[in-house]
XYZ file of C-alpha atoms in Angstrom:
435
model
C 30.576 32.098 41.813
C 31.562 29.950 44.784
C 29.392 27.235 46.310
C 28.031 29.513 49.073
C 26.977 32.214 46.610
C 25.408 29.570 44.361
C 23.284 28.216 47.232
C 22.135 31.731 48.221
C 21.204 32.561 44.637
C 19.371 29.257 44.255
C 17.417 29.859 47.462
C 16.373 33.334 46.299
C 15.297 31.941 42.958
C 13.261 29.285 44.733
C 11.634 31.869 46.982
C 10.633 33.939 43.961
C 8.968 30.911 42.376
C 6.945 30.272 45.521
C 5.948 33.807 46.522
C 5.428 35.613 43.188
C 1.581 35.876 42.959
C 1.424 35.613 39.175
C 3.599 32.513 39.102
C 1.700 30.933 41.989
C -1.612 31.374 40.153
C -0.050 29.998 36.991
C 1.247 26.959 38.877
C -2.156 26.253 40.450
C -3.965 26.666 37.125
C -1.551 24.467 35.258
C -3.297 21.364 33.933
C -1.727 17.927 33.720
C -0.925 16.500 30.316
C -4.027 15.810 28.259
C -5.341 12.293 28.577
C -6.459 11.015 25.189
C -9.331 8.547 25.216
C -7.501 5.497 23.902
C -8.729 2.112 22.707
C -7.022 -0.970 21.298
C -8.486 -3.334 18.722
C -6.593 -6.605 18.811
C -5.756 -7.144 22.469
C -3.263 -9.944 22.061
C 0.493 -10.038 22.602
C 1.472 -7.213 20.268
C -1.510 -5.019 21.056
C -0.504 -5.383 24.689
C 3.027 -4.212 23.916
C 1.723 -1.042 22.269
C -0.808 -0.489 25.030
C 1.965 -0.704 27.612
C 3.866 2.069 25.823
C 0.707 4.191 25.720
C 0.125 3.790 29.464
C 3.745 4.513 30.321
C 3.668 7.712 28.258
C 1.082 9.029 30.722
C -1.129 10.749 28.167
C -3.800 8.115 27.590
C -6.938 7.116 29.432
C -7.600 3.552 28.320
C -11.345 3.440 27.678
C -11.774 0.211 25.719
C -10.247 -3.126 24.785
C -11.662 -4.898 21.761
C -10.989 -8.444 20.604
C -13.012 -11.327 19.160
C -11.433 -13.647 21.727
C -12.547 -12.970 25.297
C -9.505 -14.847 26.614
C -7.301 -12.191 25.058
C -9.453 -9.476 26.567
C -9.180 -10.954 30.041
C -5.422 -11.506 29.860
C -4.674 -7.996 28.600
C -7.187 -6.463 30.992
C -5.542 -8.208 33.941
C -2.087 -7.034 32.848
C -3.373 -3.508 32.309
C -4.801 -3.366 35.844
C -1.251 -3.675 37.180
C -0.191 -0.560 35.256
C -3.124 1.828 35.611
C -6.336 2.471 37.522
C -8.202 2.879 34.221
C -11.138 0.504 33.837
C -11.661 0.027 30.105
C -14.862 -1.499 28.790
C -14.566 -4.738 26.849
C -15.907 -5.218 23.322
C -15.899 -7.925 20.675
C -16.997 -5.668 17.774
C -14.949 -2.587 16.957
C -17.980 -0.841 15.439
C -19.858 -0.931 18.733
C -16.752 0.261 20.530
C -16.232 3.251 18.219
C -19.865 4.306 18.512
C -20.089 3.952 22.289
C -16.683 5.133 23.486
C -15.751 7.742 20.864
C -11.999 7.227 21.371
C -9.542 9.915 20.332
C -6.795 7.341 19.675
C -7.266 3.827 18.333
C -4.515 1.206 18.265
C -5.049 -1.360 15.503
C -3.109 -4.538 16.313
C -5.283 -7.197 14.707
C -4.213 -9.730 12.078
C -3.284 -8.003 8.824
C -6.517 -8.583 6.912
C -8.429 -6.414 9.402
C -6.087 -3.398 9.443
C -7.695 -1.366 6.622
C -11.358 -1.516 7.641
C -10.703 -0.813 11.319
C -8.187 1.981 10.712
C -10.460 3.661 8.160
C -13.520 3.387 10.421
C -11.566 4.810 13.359
C -10.320 7.810 11.392
C -13.800 8.459 9.996
C -15.123 8.327 13.560
C -12.693 11.074 14.567
C -9.791 9.118 16.050
C -6.080 9.262 15.370
C -4.723 5.816 14.554
C -1.630 3.797 15.379
C -1.795 0.825 13.008
C 0.543 -2.125 12.904
C 2.472 -3.122 9.838
C 1.872 -4.279 7.191
C -0.866 -1.709 6.806
C -2.945 -3.860 4.468
C -3.409 -7.231 2.809
C -3.685 -5.717 -0.685
C -2.275 -2.588 -2.312
C -5.594 -0.875 -3.035
C -6.602 -1.172 0.619
C -3.480 0.801 1.476
C -4.418 3.495 -1.032
C -7.805 3.833 0.683
C -6.112 4.184 4.080
C -3.866 6.994 2.840
C -6.874 8.695 1.215
C -8.889 8.517 4.445
C -6.054 9.931 6.537
C -5.762 12.919 4.194
C -9.519 13.468 3.937
C -10.072 13.355 7.699
C -6.860 15.145 8.661
C -6.160 12.476 11.270
C -2.680 11.340 12.224
C -2.021 7.745 11.211
C 1.241 6.287 12.480
C 2.461 2.879 11.295
C 4.230 0.625 13.798
C 7.598 0.461 12.025
C 9.592 1.389 15.103
C 12.937 1.027 13.359
C 12.307 4.526 12.014
C 13.093 5.820 15.514
C 15.396 3.150 16.983
C 18.690 4.897 17.865
C 21.034 2.581 15.958
C 18.787 2.632 12.884
C 18.751 6.431 12.951
C 22.537 6.714 13.342
C 23.068 3.984 10.776
C 20.911 5.797 8.264
C 22.909 8.974 8.876
C 26.084 6.998 8.183
C 24.660 5.568 4.960
C 23.458 8.944 3.714
C 26.768 10.616 4.586
C 28.450 8.926 1.641
C 30.926 6.994 3.780
C 29.803 3.723 2.199
C 30.422 5.205 -1.247
C 28.049 4.736 -4.142
C 25.658 1.923 -3.258
C 24.671 -0.320 -6.129
C 22.858 -3.112 -4.303
C 20.992 -3.816 -1.077
C 20.213 -7.304 0.204
C 17.639 -7.843 2.943
C 17.113 -11.207 4.577
C 15.844 -13.234 7.504
C 16.620 -16.897 8.088
C 15.101 -19.142 10.708
C 16.012 -22.693 11.538
C 13.188 -25.193 11.316
C 11.965 -28.409 9.826
C 9.015 -29.854 7.966
C 6.559 -29.700 10.823
C 3.319 -31.624 10.606
C -0.311 -30.859 9.743
C -2.678 -29.735 12.473
C -6.264 -30.935 12.065
C -9.036 -28.348 11.792
C -11.400 -28.224 14.738
C -14.146 -26.307 16.467
C -13.350 -22.731 17.403
C -13.167 -22.122 21.163
C -16.451 -20.939 22.643
C -14.688 -17.776 23.855
C -13.950 -16.808 20.255
C -16.094 -15.384 17.428
C -14.377 -17.174 14.547
C -16.661 -15.698 11.884
C -15.718 -12.190 13.029
C -12.036 -13.150 13.192
C -12.157 -14.071 9.496
C -14.183 -10.932 8.789
C -13.855 -9.688 5.189
C -11.430 -12.492 4.301
C -12.540 -15.971 3.244
C -14.214 -18.030 5.957
C -12.356 -21.254 6.556
C -12.476 -23.908 9.252
C -10.811 -22.953 12.513
C -7.347 -24.395 12.946
C -5.548 -24.187 16.304
C -2.259 -23.651 14.452
C -3.498 -20.220 13.343
C -4.521 -18.500 16.535
C -3.299 -16.549 18.349
C 0.129 -15.985 16.770
C 0.693 -18.196 13.714
C -1.841 -16.708 11.292
C 0.918 -14.898 9.370
C 1.668 -18.080 7.456
C -1.901 -18.433 6.166
C -2.139 -16.361 3.004
C -5.840 -15.489 3.221
C -5.027 -13.403 6.283
C -1.421 -12.279 5.825
C 1.488 -12.445 3.396
C 3.976 -14.782 5.016
C 7.490 -13.867 6.091
C 7.909 -11.231 3.382
C 4.702 -9.554 4.570
C 5.872 -9.692 8.185
C 9.636 -9.278 8.585
C 10.148 -8.003 5.051
C 8.219 -4.795 5.694
C 10.781 -3.586 8.238
C 13.762 -4.185 5.996
C 12.123 -2.951 2.806
C 11.385 0.206 4.769
C 15.049 0.578 5.700
C 15.916 0.469 1.984
C 13.261 3.041 1.078
C 14.388 5.231 3.986
C 17.897 5.268 2.572
C 17.065 5.941 -1.076
C 15.379 9.000 -2.508
C 13.385 6.751 -4.851
C 9.839 6.069 -3.678
C 9.230 2.694 -5.289
C 10.812 0.017 -7.474
C 10.064 0.062 -11.178
C 10.097 -3.707 -11.645
C 9.659 -6.693 -9.308
C 10.239 -10.401 -9.714
C 9.824 -13.034 -7.019
C 9.980 -16.786 -6.789
C 9.743 -19.250 -3.929
C 7.698 -22.094 -2.586
C 7.341 -24.812 0.021
C 10.243 -27.179 -0.392
C 10.371 -28.378 3.218
C 7.299 -27.365 5.180
C 4.551 -29.944 5.515
C 2.409 -28.274 8.168
C -1.069 -26.775 7.742
C 0.095 -23.331 6.624
C 0.397 -22.239 2.980
C 2.974 -19.422 2.984
C 6.289 -20.020 1.209
C 9.001 -21.520 3.402
C 11.582 -19.823 1.185
C 11.365 -16.851 -1.131
C 13.591 -14.536 -3.148
C 12.385 -11.210 -4.543
C 14.307 -8.780 -6.741
C 13.354 -5.093 -6.864
C 14.737 -3.038 -9.725
C 15.165 0.666 -8.952
C 16.569 3.387 -11.195
C 19.984 3.495 -9.519
C 20.324 0.216 -7.633
C 18.897 -3.264 -7.141
C 17.368 -4.583 -3.918
C 16.975 -8.253 -3.061
C 14.901 -9.972 -0.386
C 15.398 -13.550 0.736
C 14.016 -15.638 3.563
C 14.108 -19.225 4.648
C 12.286 -20.911 7.522
C 14.390 -24.076 7.515
C 18.070 -25.018 7.817
C 19.040 -21.831 9.650
C 22.034 -19.757 8.601
C 25.030 -20.175 10.859
C 27.282 -18.714 8.162
C 25.741 -15.228 8.335
C 24.664 -14.956 11.941
C 25.334 -11.458 13.210
C 23.906 -12.337 16.623
C 23.854 -15.712 18.438
C 20.198 -16.227 17.569
C 19.758 -14.338 14.330
C 20.579 -13.981 10.677
C 18.599 -10.876 9.823
C 18.920 -7.367 8.428
C 20.053 -5.519 5.312
C 23.439 -5.418 3.656
C 24.166 -2.258 1.650
C 27.005 -2.798 -0.833
C 28.947 0.360 -1.692
C 32.207 1.276 -3.390
C 33.776 2.039 0.012
C 32.616 -1.092 1.786
C 29.663 -3.123 3.063
C 27.211 -1.851 5.661
C 25.026 -4.213 7.691
C 21.928 -2.813 9.365
C 20.797 -5.318 11.961
C 18.445 -5.611 14.894
C 19.782 -6.956 18.207
C 23.340 -6.471 17.026
C 23.096 -2.829 15.871
C 24.969 -1.882 12.711
C 28.462 -2.524 11.356
C 30.429 -1.052 8.463
C 33.118 -3.230 6.898
C 35.500 -1.023 4.864
C 36.614 -2.255 1.465
C 40.165 -1.320 2.511
C 41.232 -4.243 4.685
C 43.668 -1.976 6.537
C 40.801 0.001 8.020
C 38.948 -1.423 11.033
C 35.186 -2.046 11.006
C 32.945 0.610 12.538
C 30.177 -0.595 14.841
C 27.215 0.840 16.714
C 25.406 -1.232 19.350
C 21.639 -1.418 19.441
C 19.631 0.421 22.096
C 16.387 -1.481 22.538
C 13.565 -1.374 25.063
C 12.647 -4.384 27.133
C 10.843 -6.725 27.326
C 10.317 -6.961 23.557
C 13.608 -5.513 22.222
C 11.721 -2.947 20.157
C 11.410 0.827 20.463
C 7.656 1.210 20.578
C 7.819 3.883 23.290
C 9.861 6.193 21.067
C 7.458 5.724 18.171
C 4.482 6.348 20.454
C 6.089 9.577 21.680
C 6.458 10.709 18.080
C 2.798 9.784 17.479
C 1.653 11.964 20.392
C 3.839 14.839 19.248
C 2.334 14.622 15.764
C -1.180 14.773 17.196
C -0.305 17.901 19.190
C 1.502 19.682 16.353
C -0.609 18.342 13.478
C 2.562 17.358 11.661
C 2.999 14.065 9.854
C 4.610 11.395 12.064
C 7.952 9.792 11.366
C 6.215 6.740 9.930
C 3.149 8.282 8.357
C 0.611 6.025 6.666
C 1.978 6.937 3.232
C 5.468 5.789 4.230
C 3.969 2.577 5.600
C 1.979 2.147 2.391
C 5.101 2.308 0.211
C 7.015 -0.175 2.341
C 4.034 -2.515 2.523
C 3.699 -2.289 -1.259
C 7.170 -3.712 -1.787
C 6.241 -6.858 0.099
C 2.838 -7.105 -1.565
C 4.363 -6.689 -5.023
C 6.783 -9.500 -4.235
C 3.901 -11.765 -3.258
C 1.909 -10.687 -6.309
C 4.792 -11.540 -8.639
C 5.227 -14.946 -7.041
C 1.523 -15.723 -7.455
C 1.669 -14.739 -11.137
C 4.923 -16.577 -11.743
C 6.438 -13.637 -13.610
C 7.806 -10.140 -13.170
C 5.642 -7.027 -12.935
C 6.318 -3.371 -13.629
C 5.205 -0.733 -11.125
C 4.669 3.007 -11.578
C 3.790 3.748 -7.950
C 0.042 3.416 -8.490
C -0.599 0.459 -10.736
C 0.954 -2.182 -12.981
C 0.960 -0.558 -16.440
C -0.749 -2.394 -19.300
C -1.274 -5.542 -17.261
C -4.974 -6.192 -16.469
C -4.248 -9.667 -15.076
C -1.787 -8.326 -12.524
C -3.890 -5.280 -11.633
C -6.730 -7.585 -10.577
C -4.478 -8.730 -7.718
C -4.238 -5.202 -6.312
C -7.614 -5.890 -4.657
C -9.671 -8.899 -3.640
C -13.336 -9.581 -3.105
C -14.644 -9.087 0.408
C -16.958 -11.553 2.083
C -20.515 -11.046 3.281
C -21.464 -7.674 4.749
C -18.017 -6.160 4.402
C -17.489 -3.521 1.711
C -14.082 -3.062 0.103
C -12.701 0.427 0.928
C -12.276 2.893 -1.949
């Protein structure tokens, strides 16, 4: 077919589309993509990142923003007004928001200690949930979240976007292809430069903030400006330090690669050798996870940096998989690289493909979330997957608190009542621990 014939054929095809009565009626009746009533609980920096992806996907009507700090609400509301004409209502209590707005999707981007109660309440109220990692502060909370998702039939996606990031997907295909050989060990790590710091005095909570509600089911302590809005991860009543933050992503990469669902034994040690600030999370930690066919190791340090292992100008982060055919590094900003054991063979590299401005791939994970809602199929990072990856970090913290190793059968710590007590913790005041 020459160009002239092609243009004639195309014109005829176009005419048919416009004049065929059945197709015209179908075109007029066609509805735009469904707009899910969407709300966010935790309207700070990260909640805003997820909300941006939801707006850009074009399938959400933002009906509510919820946060205990009205400054966060105003900032996110102002930013949202530049992206959409939606006029969400503002709330400080997620329970009021769920009852009044009846959202179909709820984003949970609060500090970790709030994830379980809000996610469970949202699912029980009829909403699908996108919850940030780690899914919970304790292991039994995670079990309750999985149970609720199955009982309600709601989709619950966990924000571990590396499950969809292009270089992580291709890297996992490379690992599973056998090109690295038999892998006997994986080593995950993150190292930050830093020093001792200094204590920050406690003070009065800002008048724009409901500090009692911020603490919620966790212990109520004096407000400290070093905690809010973004440094609470290093206060162990509300999070689980670097292992509970960064470690989740890299533990998940290990579990994604292996067919084993959990380690059988965990030992962790660490402490605060350098830090002298007001936080209480370990400034360094090493955890060893014994699996049936391999050993995994986690290590982090928040002082001294690591110029020897930097795989990017600003980072020493990722997972090394050690196989009989070479060493594979799964990274973040730098993509992945395979270093063959045979020095005559050149390294193989794949660059990262990351979305701006946060260098994550939230939009891809959100698209998968929407697809799962429409098809009623489990998402790529279903709550049970997030639960297993969170458990690895929580078991590492549990072992460090006990000062000894613990066994793990996927549900509990066999024949160890002392350790099993740490799978839960008492809730404060009106809050009831989920079961």
